[in-house]
Amino acid sequence: MRLMATRRHVVRGLATAAASFALPCPSYAQSSARVVIIGGGFGGAACARALRKINPKLQVTLVEPNRIFTACPFSNEVIAGLRDIGAQQFSYEKIAAGGVSVIAQAAAKVDPQARSVGLADGTSLAYDRLVLAPGIDLRFDALPGYDEATAEKMPHAWKAGAQTMLLRRQLEAMEDGGTVVLAVPATPYRCPPAPYERASLIAHYLKAKKPRSKILILDAKDVFSQQRLFEKAWKEFYPGMIERIPLSEGGRVVSVEAATNTLVTDFGNHDAQVANVIPPQKAGNIANIAGAADKTGWCPIDAATFASKLVANIHVIGDAVIGGNAPKSASAANSEGKACAAVIASLLAGKPPERPTIEGTCYNTVTPGHAFSQSGNYQPRDDIFVEVMGSGFTSPVNALGEIRQREADQAQSWYKKITVETFG
Ligand code: FAD
């Protein structure tokens, strides 16, 4: 393998990769092709593991700057004080032990002509196929007044980790009677129902600790995912506590003023004791650097192969893609990672790839022991994913408490399964 990264950045698995490059036989060289994956989240890590499983001779390199991954699913429970951040964190050791070369660096450049990835330390990696799985970046240019410095005062908590803990600390520090304001963007953004799950779980915390407090959701859209389920639950568990202003009633936040913790809409200003500003988003910036993102900020793909519509020999998976009906979720990203691995293995072996089916399941917890979900399977049609007829499921609006409890238990099992499957 032509690997120019310094050894200290390689966690493990490099020896295997280097040994396989030494063999010159053309058929072996084909099967030991170099696949580089940028981004070790739910999509990229699943893809790396699946590639090695399908063909252990492939030289698979995962480029990810963080040595510990912090997962977003269930991070709303951390914000509400129901869970420790440690339950969200996973190392790459098991992935490396499976023969994937894990390089603890950010990718800074992609040269599609030379088929190489430039790393932050100036070294580079050659590839036969490149997978981009960088998740999202926040658009700090989209909401006047909201930049990286402001996010330290008005956290987004849309990438889990320090931001999650900052929002939690702000809630803990808030006096009883304060108003928590959530600014929610228009779609597309990562995990469409998550802002409403967050409002629910913050309400759970406030109800117990600061019952005179209120939550205001300023929303840049009129309707939202699983709306009837959420609204029914809010009436049942948090009557009078959560107010939502939709787009048509002036809910869209057009700017923020960090000095006064003010959220500005076309219809008036809202002062917050705690402001959770979730700004518009785009594919992780490396997708733009690689030339794989279009003017929307997201990546168009051939959904049958995950191949970029804009750059040859590059595949894109996870939140970064224009995915049609497939949600920007961990479950879909994980499913896309595995399906993309199967496509790449087939293409490298000179076989036509099978048509992928993507699975997406999303659980929402509104109070401990009370959850509902939405799920579906998605297949390629006209470059996007569309829901397979009859595969969609949304929990019924009227269900017994024991069914919501069962879904809460299933949510826990789902998290365990997907994190074990992705990180080992
Ligand atoms: P990520 O998992 O974000 O991984 C991207 C990785 O790429 C990151 O590790 C990043 O460090 C790395 N990266 C970025 N740029 C570079 C670079 N230049 N070089 C190298 N590495 C790079 N989904 C569900 O299915 N169920 C849920 O219950 C759920 N709850 C959620 C709750 C919240 C509050 C939020 C915000 C999201 C939730 N999600 C949920 C959505 C889920 O977290 C994302 O959809 C999922 O993480 C997307 O996977 P990904 O691989 O595309 O991106």
Tab-separated table of C-alpha atoms and ligand atoms in Angstrom:
chain	number	residue	atom	x	y	z
A	1	MET	CA	0.000	0.000	0.000
A	2	ARG	CA	1.367	3.423	-0.915
A	3	LEU	CA	0.880	5.037	2.434
A	4	MET	CA	2.627	8.234	3.261
A	5	ALA	CA	1.092	8.939	6.646
A	6	THR	CA	3.441	8.892	9.623
A	7	ARG	CA	3.328	5.655	11.611
A	8	ARG	CA	2.416	7.318	14.888
A	9	HIS	CA	-1.006	8.211	13.492
A	10	VAL	CA	-1.835	4.659	12.517
A	11	VAL	CA	-3.610	2.860	15.336
A	12	ARG	CA	-3.157	-0.663	14.002
A	13	GLY	CA	-3.687	-2.832	10.968
A	14	LEU	CA	-1.010	-1.176	8.839
A	15	ALA	CA	1.273	-4.183	8.913
A	16	THR	CA	-1.448	-6.316	7.322
A	17	ALA	CA	-2.030	-3.716	4.635
A	18	ALA	CA	1.654	-3.284	3.814
A	19	ALA	CA	2.180	-7.066	3.621
A	20	SER	CA	-0.626	-7.503	1.114
A	21	PHE	CA	0.755	-4.747	-1.146
A	22	ALA	CA	4.014	-6.652	-1.468
A	23	LEU	CA	2.311	-9.377	-3.531
A	24	PRO	CA	2.451	-8.473	-7.223
A	25	CYS	CA	-0.002	-11.062	-8.717
A	26	PRO	CA	-2.602	-9.018	-10.728
A	27	SER	CA	-5.676	-10.919	-9.493
A	28	TYR	CA	-4.493	-10.566	-5.899
A	29	ALA	CA	-3.661	-6.927	-6.483
A	30	GLN	CA	-7.248	-6.410	-7.617
A	31	SER	CA	-8.678	-8.024	-4.508
A	32	SER	CA	-6.208	-6.135	-2.305
A	33	ALA	CA	-7.276	-2.789	-3.716
A	34	ARG	CA	-6.970	0.280	-1.525
A	35	VAL	CA	-10.163	1.714	-0.113
A	36	VAL	CA	-9.894	4.883	1.966
A	37	ILE	CA	-12.836	6.028	4.058
A	38	ILE	CA	-13.020	9.569	5.401
A	39	GLY	CA	-15.077	9.795	8.589
A	40	GLY	CA	-15.397	7.180	11.322
A	41	GLY	CA	-19.025	7.741	12.351
A	42	PHE	CA	-22.040	5.498	11.890
A	43	GLY	CA	-21.619	5.359	8.111
A	44	GLY	CA	-17.834	5.273	7.681
A	45	ALA	CA	-16.993	2.895	10.529
A	46	ALA	CA	-19.722	0.452	9.437
A	47	CYS	CA	-18.420	0.615	5.870
A	48	ALA	CA	-14.815	-0.056	6.930
A	49	ARG	CA	-15.755	-3.092	9.008
A	50	ALA	CA	-18.056	-4.488	6.332
A	51	LEU	CA	-15.379	-4.168	3.631
A	52	ARG	CA	-12.887	-6.198	5.677
A	53	LYS	CA	-15.575	-8.765	6.433
A	54	ILE	CA	-16.557	-9.177	2.781
A	55	ASN	CA	-12.960	-9.342	1.557
A	56	PRO	CA	-10.198	-9.515	4.166
A	57	LYS	CA	-7.618	-8.871	1.440
A	58	LEU	CA	-8.830	-5.344	0.807
A	59	GLN	CA	-6.588	-2.630	2.240
A	60	VAL	CA	-9.054	-0.547	4.165
A	61	THR	CA	-8.001	2.738	5.783
A	62	LEU	CA	-10.285	4.794	8.001
A	63	VAL	CA	-9.352	8.460	8.416
A	64	GLU	CA	-10.922	10.045	11.507
A	65	PRO	CA	-9.417	12.826	13.658
A	66	ASN	CA	-11.104	11.822	16.916
A	67	ARG	CA	-9.701	8.847	18.793
A	68	ILE	CA	-13.029	8.556	20.610
A	69	PHE	CA	-16.333	8.849	18.740
A	70	THR	CA	-19.229	10.486	20.604
A	71	ALA	CA	-22.625	9.350	19.324
A	72	CYS	CA	-25.609	11.671	18.859
A	73	PRO	CA	-28.424	9.100	19.322
A	74	PHE	CA	-29.445	9.209	23.005
A	75	SER	CA	-27.398	12.409	23.535
A	76	ASN	CA	-30.683	14.191	24.301
A	77	GLU	CA	-30.846	12.008	27.418
A	78	VAL	CA	-27.399	13.296	28.415
A	79	ILE	CA	-28.678	16.870	28.076
A	80	ALA	CA	-31.613	15.979	30.335
A	81	GLY	CA	-29.312	14.449	32.963
A	82	LEU	CA	-30.659	10.929	32.402
A	83	ARG	CA	-27.430	9.466	31.066
A	84	ASP	CA	-23.659	9.944	31.274
A	85	ILE	CA	-21.732	11.115	28.231
A	86	GLY	CA	-19.518	8.028	28.645
A	87	ALA	CA	-22.418	5.877	27.410
A	88	GLN	CA	-22.116	7.754	24.098
A	89	GLN	CA	-18.403	7.146	23.550
A	90	PHE	CA	-16.629	4.479	21.526
A	91	SER	CA	-13.002	3.864	20.572
A	92	TYR	CA	-11.700	2.553	17.258
A	93	GLU	CA	-9.656	-0.240	18.807
A	94	LYS	CA	-11.925	-3.078	17.752
A	95	ILE	CA	-12.155	-1.720	14.221
A	96	ALA	CA	-8.357	-1.572	14.052
A	97	ALA	CA	-8.108	-5.085	15.524
A	98	GLY	CA	-10.241	-6.248	12.596
A	99	GLY	CA	-7.501	-5.209	10.155
A	100	VAL	CA	-8.632	-1.679	9.294
A	101	SER	CA	-5.827	0.909	9.349
A	102	VAL	CA	-7.211	3.694	11.501
A	103	ILE	CA	-5.472	7.021	11.033
A	104	ALA	CA	-6.191	9.571	13.740
A	105	GLN	CA	-6.127	12.645	11.526
A	106	ALA	CA	-8.460	14.858	9.559
A	107	ALA	CA	-8.466	14.628	5.782
A	108	ALA	CA	-7.619	18.101	4.477
A	109	LYS	CA	-7.554	17.568	0.697
A	110	VAL	CA	-8.741	15.168	-1.960
A	111	ASP	CA	-7.114	14.975	-5.382
A	112	PRO	CA	-9.507	12.901	-7.534
A	113	GLN	CA	-7.110	12.889	-10.528
A	114	ALA	CA	-4.167	11.566	-8.521
A	115	ARG	CA	-6.569	9.499	-6.366
A	116	SER	CA	-5.019	10.678	-3.164
A	117	VAL	CA	-6.178	12.100	0.142
A	118	GLY	CA	-4.061	14.767	1.829
A	119	LEU	CA	-4.005	14.563	5.605
A	120	ALA	CA	-3.775	17.422	8.095
A	121	ASP	CA	-0.090	16.717	8.795
A	122	GLY	CA	0.801	17.116	5.114
A	123	THR	CA	1.186	13.414	4.310
A	124	SER	CA	-1.091	11.668	1.818
A	125	LEU	CA	-2.812	8.378	1.132
A	126	ALA	CA	-3.411	6.787	-2.287
A	127	TYR	CA	-6.713	5.064	-3.042
A	128	ASP	CA	-8.471	3.031	-5.692
A	129	ARG	CA	-11.865	3.893	-4.231
A	130	LEU	CA	-12.661	6.646	-1.759
A	131	VAL	CA	-15.685	6.743	0.530
A	132	LEU	CA	-16.735	10.090	1.986
A	133	ALA	CA	-18.653	9.709	5.247
A	134	PRO	CA	-18.019	13.060	6.968
A	135	GLY	CA	-21.504	13.580	8.387
A	136	ILE	CA	-22.586	17.212	8.650
A	137	ASP	CA	-21.050	20.581	9.246
A	138	LEU	CA	-23.008	23.466	10.727
A	139	ARG	CA	-23.503	26.420	8.422
A	140	PHE	CA	-22.031	29.194	10.473
A	141	ASP	CA	-22.619	31.563	7.546
A	142	ALA	CA	-26.392	30.965	7.388
A	143	LEU	CA	-27.783	32.659	10.477
A	144	PRO	CA	-26.563	36.229	11.068
A	145	GLY	CA	-24.959	36.517	14.488
A	146	TYR	CA	-24.409	32.766	14.837
A	147	ASP	CA	-20.804	31.680	14.439
A	148	GLU	CA	-18.465	29.273	16.209
A	149	ALA	CA	-17.830	31.749	19.038
A	150	THR	CA	-21.581	32.293	19.547
A	151	ALA	CA	-22.085	28.521	19.750
A	152	GLU	CA	-20.098	28.613	23.002
A	153	LYS	CA	-22.854	30.803	24.460
A	154	MET	CA	-25.875	29.509	22.529
A	155	PRO	CA	-24.988	25.834	22.019
A	156	HIS	CA	-26.261	23.802	19.071
A	157	ALA	CA	-25.387	20.410	20.605
A	158	TRP	CA	-25.913	18.963	17.107
A	159	LYS	CA	-22.521	17.277	17.175
A	160	ALA	CA	-22.290	15.307	20.379
A	161	GLY	CA	-19.541	15.900	22.939
A	162	ALA	CA	-18.506	19.216	24.483
A	163	GLN	CA	-21.591	20.971	23.070
A	164	THR	CA	-23.886	18.366	24.652
A	165	MET	CA	-22.314	18.967	28.047
A	166	LEU	CA	-22.429	22.751	27.634
A	167	LEU	CA	-26.185	22.676	27.059
A	168	ARG	CA	-26.634	20.358	30.031
A	169	ARG	CA	-24.639	22.674	32.304
A	170	GLN	CA	-26.630	25.695	31.135
A	171	LEU	CA	-29.892	23.920	32.018
A	172	GLU	CA	-28.502	22.979	35.415
A	173	ALA	CA	-27.454	26.576	36.049
A	174	MET	CA	-30.762	28.105	34.919
A	175	GLU	CA	-33.076	29.443	37.621
A	176	ASP	CA	-36.564	28.019	38.028
A	177	GLY	CA	-38.968	30.082	35.917
A	178	GLY	CA	-36.536	30.558	33.015
A	179	THR	CA	-37.350	30.049	29.342
A	180	VAL	CA	-35.407	27.585	27.217
A	181	VAL	CA	-35.659	28.504	23.526
A	182	LEU	CA	-34.876	25.997	20.769
A	183	ALA	CA	-34.314	27.313	17.239
A	184	VAL	CA	-35.054	24.547	14.731
A	185	PRO	CA	-34.016	24.841	11.049
A	186	ALA	CA	-35.874	23.925	7.887
A	187	THR	CA	-35.143	20.509	6.408
A	188	PRO	CA	-32.843	18.950	5.330
A	189	TYR	CA	-30.906	18.552	8.562
A	190	ARG	CA	-29.525	15.694	10.647
A	191	CYS	CA	-32.210	13.590	12.374
A	192	PRO	CA	-35.509	15.413	11.686
A	193	PRO	CA	-37.378	14.385	14.901
A	194	ALA	CA	-34.430	14.960	17.274
A	195	PRO	CA	-35.220	18.639	18.142
A	196	TYR	CA	-38.659	17.573	19.374
A	197	GLU	CA	-37.277	14.647	21.350
A	198	ARG	CA	-34.844	17.152	22.858
A	199	ALA	CA	-37.653	19.549	23.823
A	200	SER	CA	-39.503	16.620	25.435
A	201	LEU	CA	-36.545	15.449	27.492
A	202	ILE	CA	-35.605	18.974	28.564
A	203	ALA	CA	-39.235	19.294	29.697
A	204	HIS	CA	-38.810	16.087	31.688
A	205	TYR	CA	-35.809	17.608	33.450
A	206	LEU	CA	-37.484	20.958	34.081
A	207	LYS	CA	-40.704	19.374	35.347
A	208	ALA	CA	-38.736	17.589	38.058
A	209	LYS	CA	-36.200	20.309	38.930
A	210	LYS	CA	-37.531	23.697	37.779
A	211	PRO	CA	-41.277	23.321	37.296
A	212	ARG	CA	-42.034	27.024	36.687
A	213	SER	CA	-39.833	27.013	33.580
A	214	LYS	CA	-41.019	26.968	29.966
A	215	ILE	CA	-39.781	25.742	26.612
A	216	LEU	CA	-40.308	27.678	23.403
A	217	ILE	CA	-39.634	26.028	20.038
A	218	LEU	CA	-39.059	28.505	17.208
A	219	ASP	CA	-39.482	26.394	14.087
A	220	ALA	CA	-38.545	27.200	10.480
A	221	LYS	CA	-41.177	24.760	9.214
A	222	ASP	CA	-44.873	24.167	9.679
A	223	VAL	CA	-45.017	20.398	10.037
A	224	PHE	CA	-42.521	17.982	11.505
A	225	SER	CA	-41.777	14.292	11.802
A	226	GLN	CA	-44.141	12.334	14.087
A	227	GLN	CA	-45.840	15.586	15.012
A	228	ARG	CA	-49.110	14.103	16.265
A	229	LEU	CA	-47.253	11.667	18.492
A	230	PHE	CA	-45.117	14.400	20.016
A	231	GLU	CA	-47.974	16.840	20.508
A	232	LYS	CA	-50.129	14.230	22.195
A	233	ALA	CA	-47.265	13.280	24.514
A	234	TRP	CA	-46.575	16.932	25.361
A	235	LYS	CA	-50.219	17.404	26.407
A	236	GLU	CA	-50.091	14.261	28.501
A	237	PHE	CA	-46.730	14.724	30.246
A	238	TYR	CA	-45.923	18.431	30.020
A	239	PRO	CA	-49.199	20.380	29.839
A	240	GLY	CA	-48.605	24.097	29.314
A	241	MET	CA	-44.855	23.719	29.378
A	242	ILE	CA	-43.891	23.467	25.685
A	243	GLU	CA	-44.962	26.097	23.173
A	244	ARG	CA	-44.086	25.830	19.484
A	245	ILE	CA	-44.274	28.647	16.943
A	246	PRO	CA	-44.300	27.232	13.403
A	247	LEU	CA	-42.983	28.965	10.280
A	248	SER	CA	-46.355	30.365	9.216
A	249	GLU	CA	-46.787	32.055	12.606
A	250	GLY	CA	-43.346	33.641	12.588
A	251	GLY	CA	-41.263	30.798	14.016
A	252	ARG	CA	-38.251	31.079	11.732
A	253	VAL	CA	-35.237	32.546	13.504
A	254	VAL	CA	-33.542	35.020	11.155
A	255	SER	CA	-30.664	36.129	13.384
A	256	VAL	CA	-29.381	35.892	16.934
A	257	GLU	CA	-27.862	38.366	19.370
A	258	ALA	CA	-25.423	36.565	21.602
A	259	ALA	CA	-24.830	39.485	23.998
A	260	THR	CA	-28.450	39.384	25.174
A	261	ASN	CA	-29.271	35.711	24.363
A	262	THR	CA	-31.940	36.942	21.948
A	263	LEU	CA	-33.429	35.046	19.012
A	264	VAL	CA	-34.828	37.306	16.322
A	265	THR	CA	-37.741	36.390	14.028
A	266	ASP	CA	-39.568	38.507	11.442
A	267	PHE	CA	-42.391	38.791	13.974
A	268	GLY	CA	-40.458	39.748	17.090
A	269	ASN	CA	-37.615	38.996	19.464
A	270	HIS	CA	-37.456	36.202	22.036
A	271	ASP	CA	-35.116	36.400	25.020
A	272	ALA	CA	-33.879	33.112	26.372
A	273	GLN	CA	-32.322	32.081	29.644
A	274	VAL	CA	-30.961	29.080	27.718
A	275	ALA	CA	-30.810	29.252	23.913
A	276	ASN	CA	-30.295	26.037	21.939
A	277	VAL	CA	-29.689	27.202	18.382
A	278	ILE	CA	-29.658	24.411	15.784
A	279	PRO	CA	-28.434	26.161	12.635
A	280	PRO	CA	-28.868	25.055	9.005
A	281	GLN	CA	-26.446	22.336	7.955
A	282	LYS	CA	-24.496	20.948	4.997
A	283	ALA	CA	-22.355	17.914	4.210
A	284	GLY	CA	-19.079	17.781	6.149
A	285	ASN	CA	-16.725	20.296	4.554
A	286	ILE	CA	-14.334	17.722	3.080
A	287	ALA	CA	-17.128	16.756	0.660
A	288	ASN	CA	-17.031	20.288	-0.707
A	289	ILE	CA	-13.230	20.244	-0.856
A	290	ALA	CA	-13.407	16.959	-2.809
A	291	GLY	CA	-15.858	18.521	-5.270
A	292	ALA	CA	-18.603	16.055	-4.277
A	293	ALA	CA	-21.073	18.612	-2.831
A	294	ASP	CA	-23.303	20.696	-5.111
A	295	LYS	CA	-24.643	24.198	-4.527
A	296	THR	CA	-27.152	22.895	-1.972
A	297	GLY	CA	-24.191	21.921	0.226
A	298	TRP	CA	-25.134	18.219	0.047
A	299	CYS	CA	-23.789	15.416	-2.179
A	300	PRO	CA	-25.708	14.087	-5.182
A	301	ILE	CA	-25.121	10.360	-5.722
A	302	ASP	CA	-26.155	7.498	-7.921
A	303	ALA	CA	-28.210	5.839	-5.195
A	304	ALA	CA	-27.660	2.361	-6.666
A	305	THR	CA	-23.884	2.548	-6.084
A	306	PHE	CA	-23.425	5.563	-3.750
A	307	ALA	CA	-21.083	6.899	-6.472
A	308	SER	CA	-20.727	10.662	-6.476
A	309	LYS	CA	-22.505	12.255	-9.442
A	310	LEU	CA	-19.745	14.870	-9.503
A	311	VAL	CA	-16.422	13.062	-8.966
A	312	ALA	CA	-15.206	9.682	-10.271
A	313	ASN	CA	-14.153	6.837	-7.944
A	314	ILE	CA	-15.699	8.535	-4.933
A	315	HIS	CA	-18.697	7.152	-3.033
A	316	VAL	CA	-20.645	9.160	-0.456
A	317	ILE	CA	-22.738	7.787	2.416
A	318	GLY	CA	-24.577	8.916	5.531
A	319	ASP	CA	-25.858	12.361	6.421
A	320	ALA	CA	-23.758	13.997	3.682
A	321	VAL	CA	-25.853	12.647	0.773
A	322	ILE	CA	-28.958	13.913	-0.945
A	323	GLY	CA	-30.825	10.791	0.072
A	324	GLY	CA	-34.444	11.444	-0.854
A	325	ASN	CA	-36.758	9.709	1.595
A	326	ALA	CA	-33.977	7.927	3.498
A	327	PRO	CA	-33.589	9.925	6.725
A	328	LYS	CA	-30.358	11.475	7.873
A	329	SER	CA	-30.067	9.036	10.752
A	330	ALA	CA	-27.528	6.731	12.355
A	331	SER	CA	-29.510	3.680	11.338
A	332	ALA	CA	-29.647	4.753	7.679
A	333	ALA	CA	-25.942	5.761	7.721
A	334	ASN	CA	-24.969	2.372	9.164
A	335	SER	CA	-27.107	0.594	6.592
A	336	GLU	CA	-25.644	2.702	3.770
A	337	GLY	CA	-22.134	1.946	5.043
A	338	LYS	CA	-22.721	-1.795	4.793
A	339	ALA	CA	-24.480	-1.546	1.443
A	340	CYS	CA	-21.732	0.689	0.024
A	341	ALA	CA	-19.115	-1.833	1.168
A	342	ALA	CA	-20.941	-4.571	-0.770
A	343	VAL	CA	-21.117	-2.343	-3.866
A	344	ILE	CA	-17.408	-1.478	-3.728
A	345	ALA	CA	-16.366	-5.102	-3.158
A	346	SER	CA	-18.417	-6.151	-6.202
A	347	LEU	CA	-17.073	-3.364	-8.407
A	348	LEU	CA	-13.493	-4.169	-7.434
A	349	ALA	CA	-14.106	-7.829	-8.205
A	350	GLY	CA	-15.496	-6.870	-11.629
A	351	LYS	CA	-19.034	-7.985	-10.750
A	352	PRO	CA	-22.237	-5.947	-11.107
A	353	PRO	CA	-23.305	-4.695	-7.667
A	354	GLU	CA	-26.617	-5.723	-6.157
A	355	ARG	CA	-29.325	-3.109	-5.733
A	356	PRO	CA	-29.092	-1.861	-2.138
A	357	THR	CA	-31.929	-1.687	0.359
A	358	ILE	CA	-31.426	0.840	3.153
A	359	GLU	CA	-33.091	0.436	6.522
A	360	GLY	CA	-33.959	3.364	8.726
A	361	THR	CA	-35.416	3.209	12.238
A	362	CYS	CA	-35.762	6.132	14.550
A	363	TYR	CA	-36.953	5.962	18.164
A	364	ASN	CA	-38.002	9.032	20.114
A	365	THR	CA	-38.207	9.067	23.886
A	366	VAL	CA	-40.467	11.726	25.399
A	367	THR	CA	-40.086	10.656	29.029
A	368	PRO	CA	-38.285	7.629	30.466
A	369	GLY	CA	-40.231	4.484	29.598
A	370	HIS	CA	-42.310	6.177	26.900
A	371	ALA	CA	-41.060	6.062	23.295
A	372	PHE	CA	-42.416	5.804	19.771
A	373	SER	CA	-40.782	5.213	16.430
A	374	GLN	CA	-40.808	5.509	12.688
A	375	SER	CA	-39.089	3.111	10.310
A	376	GLY	CA	-38.910	2.129	6.666
A	377	ASN	CA	-36.850	0.489	3.951
A	378	TYR	CA	-35.559	2.509	1.017
A	379	GLN	CA	-34.372	1.593	-2.470
A	380	PRO	CA	-32.777	3.594	-5.281
A	381	ARG	CA	-34.988	5.293	-7.825
A	382	ASP	CA	-33.813	8.184	-10.014
A	383	ASP	CA	-30.701	8.892	-7.940
A	384	ILE	CA	-32.458	9.119	-4.599
A	385	PHE	CA	-33.858	6.609	-2.122
A	386	VAL	CA	-37.595	6.087	-2.038
A	387	GLU	CA	-39.523	4.157	0.561
A	388	VAL	CA	-40.306	0.576	-0.414
A	389	MET	CA	-44.072	0.309	-0.617
A	390	GLY	CA	-45.519	-1.282	2.519
A	391	SER	CA	-42.270	-1.077	4.500
A	392	GLY	CA	-43.066	2.110	6.414
A	393	PHE	CA	-44.145	2.028	10.056
A	394	THR	CA	-45.091	4.836	12.434
A	395	SER	CA	-46.242	4.066	15.968
A	396	PRO	CA	-49.974	4.598	16.413
A	397	VAL	CA	-50.986	7.885	18.013
A	398	ASN	CA	-53.243	6.126	20.457
A	399	ALA	CA	-51.404	3.295	22.157
A	400	LEU	CA	-51.355	1.852	25.643
A	401	GLY	CA	-48.557	2.840	27.999
A	402	GLU	CA	-47.201	-0.689	27.888
A	403	ILE	CA	-46.643	-0.372	24.128
A	404	ARG	CA	-44.730	2.886	24.615
A	405	GLN	CA	-42.721	1.143	27.354
A	406	ARG	CA	-41.943	-1.708	24.962
A	407	GLU	CA	-40.743	0.801	22.369
A	408	ALA	CA	-38.562	2.471	25.019
A	409	ASP	CA	-36.978	-0.938	25.726
A	410	GLN	CA	-36.560	-1.561	21.998
A	411	ALA	CA	-34.839	1.813	21.662
A	412	GLN	CA	-32.239	0.717	24.236
A	413	SER	CA	-31.700	-2.582	22.382
A	414	TRP	CA	-31.431	-0.722	19.064
A	415	TYR	CA	-28.694	1.546	20.442
A	416	LYS	CA	-26.739	-1.392	21.834
A	417	LYS	CA	-27.026	-3.325	18.584
A	418	ILE	CA	-26.055	-0.470	16.262
A	419	THR	CA	-23.095	0.673	18.346
A	420	VAL	CA	-21.756	-2.888	18.711
A	421	GLU	CA	-22.241	-3.454	15.007
A	422	THR	CA	-20.481	-0.170	14.106
A	423	PHE	CA	-17.677	0.031	16.676
A	424	GLY	CA	-17.389	-3.561	17.954
B	1	FAD	P1	-21.291	10.928	11.772
B	1	FAD	O1	-21.778	9.800	12.588
B	1	FAD	O2	-21.409	12.304	12.312
B	1	FAD	O3	-19.763	10.655	11.448
B	1	FAD	C1	-19.015	11.548	10.672
B	1	FAD	C2	-17.560	11.412	11.093
B	1	FAD	O4	-16.739	12.027	10.093
B	1	FAD	C3	-17.252	12.116	12.406
B	1	FAD	O5	-16.674	11.203	13.302
B	1	FAD	C4	-16.260	13.234	12.011
B	1	FAD	O6	-15.268	13.453	12.986
B	1	FAD	C5	-15.653	12.646	10.730
B	1	FAD	N1	-15.099	13.655	9.828
B	1	FAD	C6	-15.678	14.797	9.402
B	1	FAD	N2	-14.834	15.470	8.591
B	1	FAD	C7	-13.712	14.722	8.501
B	1	FAD	C8	-12.459	14.898	7.822
B	1	FAD	N3	-12.198	15.985	7.101
B	1	FAD	N4	-11.520	13.930	7.958
B	1	FAD	C9	-11.773	12.813	8.682
B	1	FAD	N5	-12.917	12.610	9.366
B	1	FAD	C10	-13.874	13.559	9.264
B	1	FAD	N6	-30.032	8.804	14.423
B	1	FAD	C11	-30.726	7.654	14.656
B	1	FAD	O7	-30.728	6.751	13.821
B	1	FAD	N7	-31.417	7.489	15.815
B	1	FAD	C12	-31.449	8.426	16.783
B	1	FAD	O8	-32.092	8.237	17.825
B	1	FAD	C13	-30.736	9.642	16.565
B	1	FAD	N8	-30.748	10.603	17.504
B	1	FAD	C14	-30.078	11.774	17.266
B	1	FAD	C15	-30.130	12.773	18.224
B	1	FAD	C16	-29.494	13.962	18.017
B	1	FAD	C17	-29.559	15.050	19.047
B	1	FAD	C18	-28.766	14.179	16.811
B	1	FAD	C19	-28.044	15.481	16.552
B	1	FAD	C20	-28.688	13.183	15.860
B	1	FAD	C21	-29.350	11.979	16.063
B	1	FAD	N9	-29.320	10.944	15.109
B	1	FAD	C22	-30.021	9.788	15.337
B	1	FAD	C23	-28.656	11.159	13.805
B	1	FAD	C24	-27.264	10.516	13.722
B	1	FAD	O9	-26.433	10.941	14.760
B	1	FAD	C25	-26.610	10.840	12.379
B	1	FAD	O10	-27.556	10.707	11.348
B	1	FAD	C26	-25.435	9.905	12.125
B	1	FAD	O11	-24.422	10.149	13.076
B	1	FAD	C27	-24.904	10.075	10.704
B	1	FAD	O12	-23.816	9.229	10.479
B	1	FAD	P2	-22.608	9.723	9.541
B	1	FAD	O13	-21.641	8.598	9.488
B	1	FAD	O14	-23.129	10.278	8.285
B	1	FAD	O15	-21.984	10.946	10.337
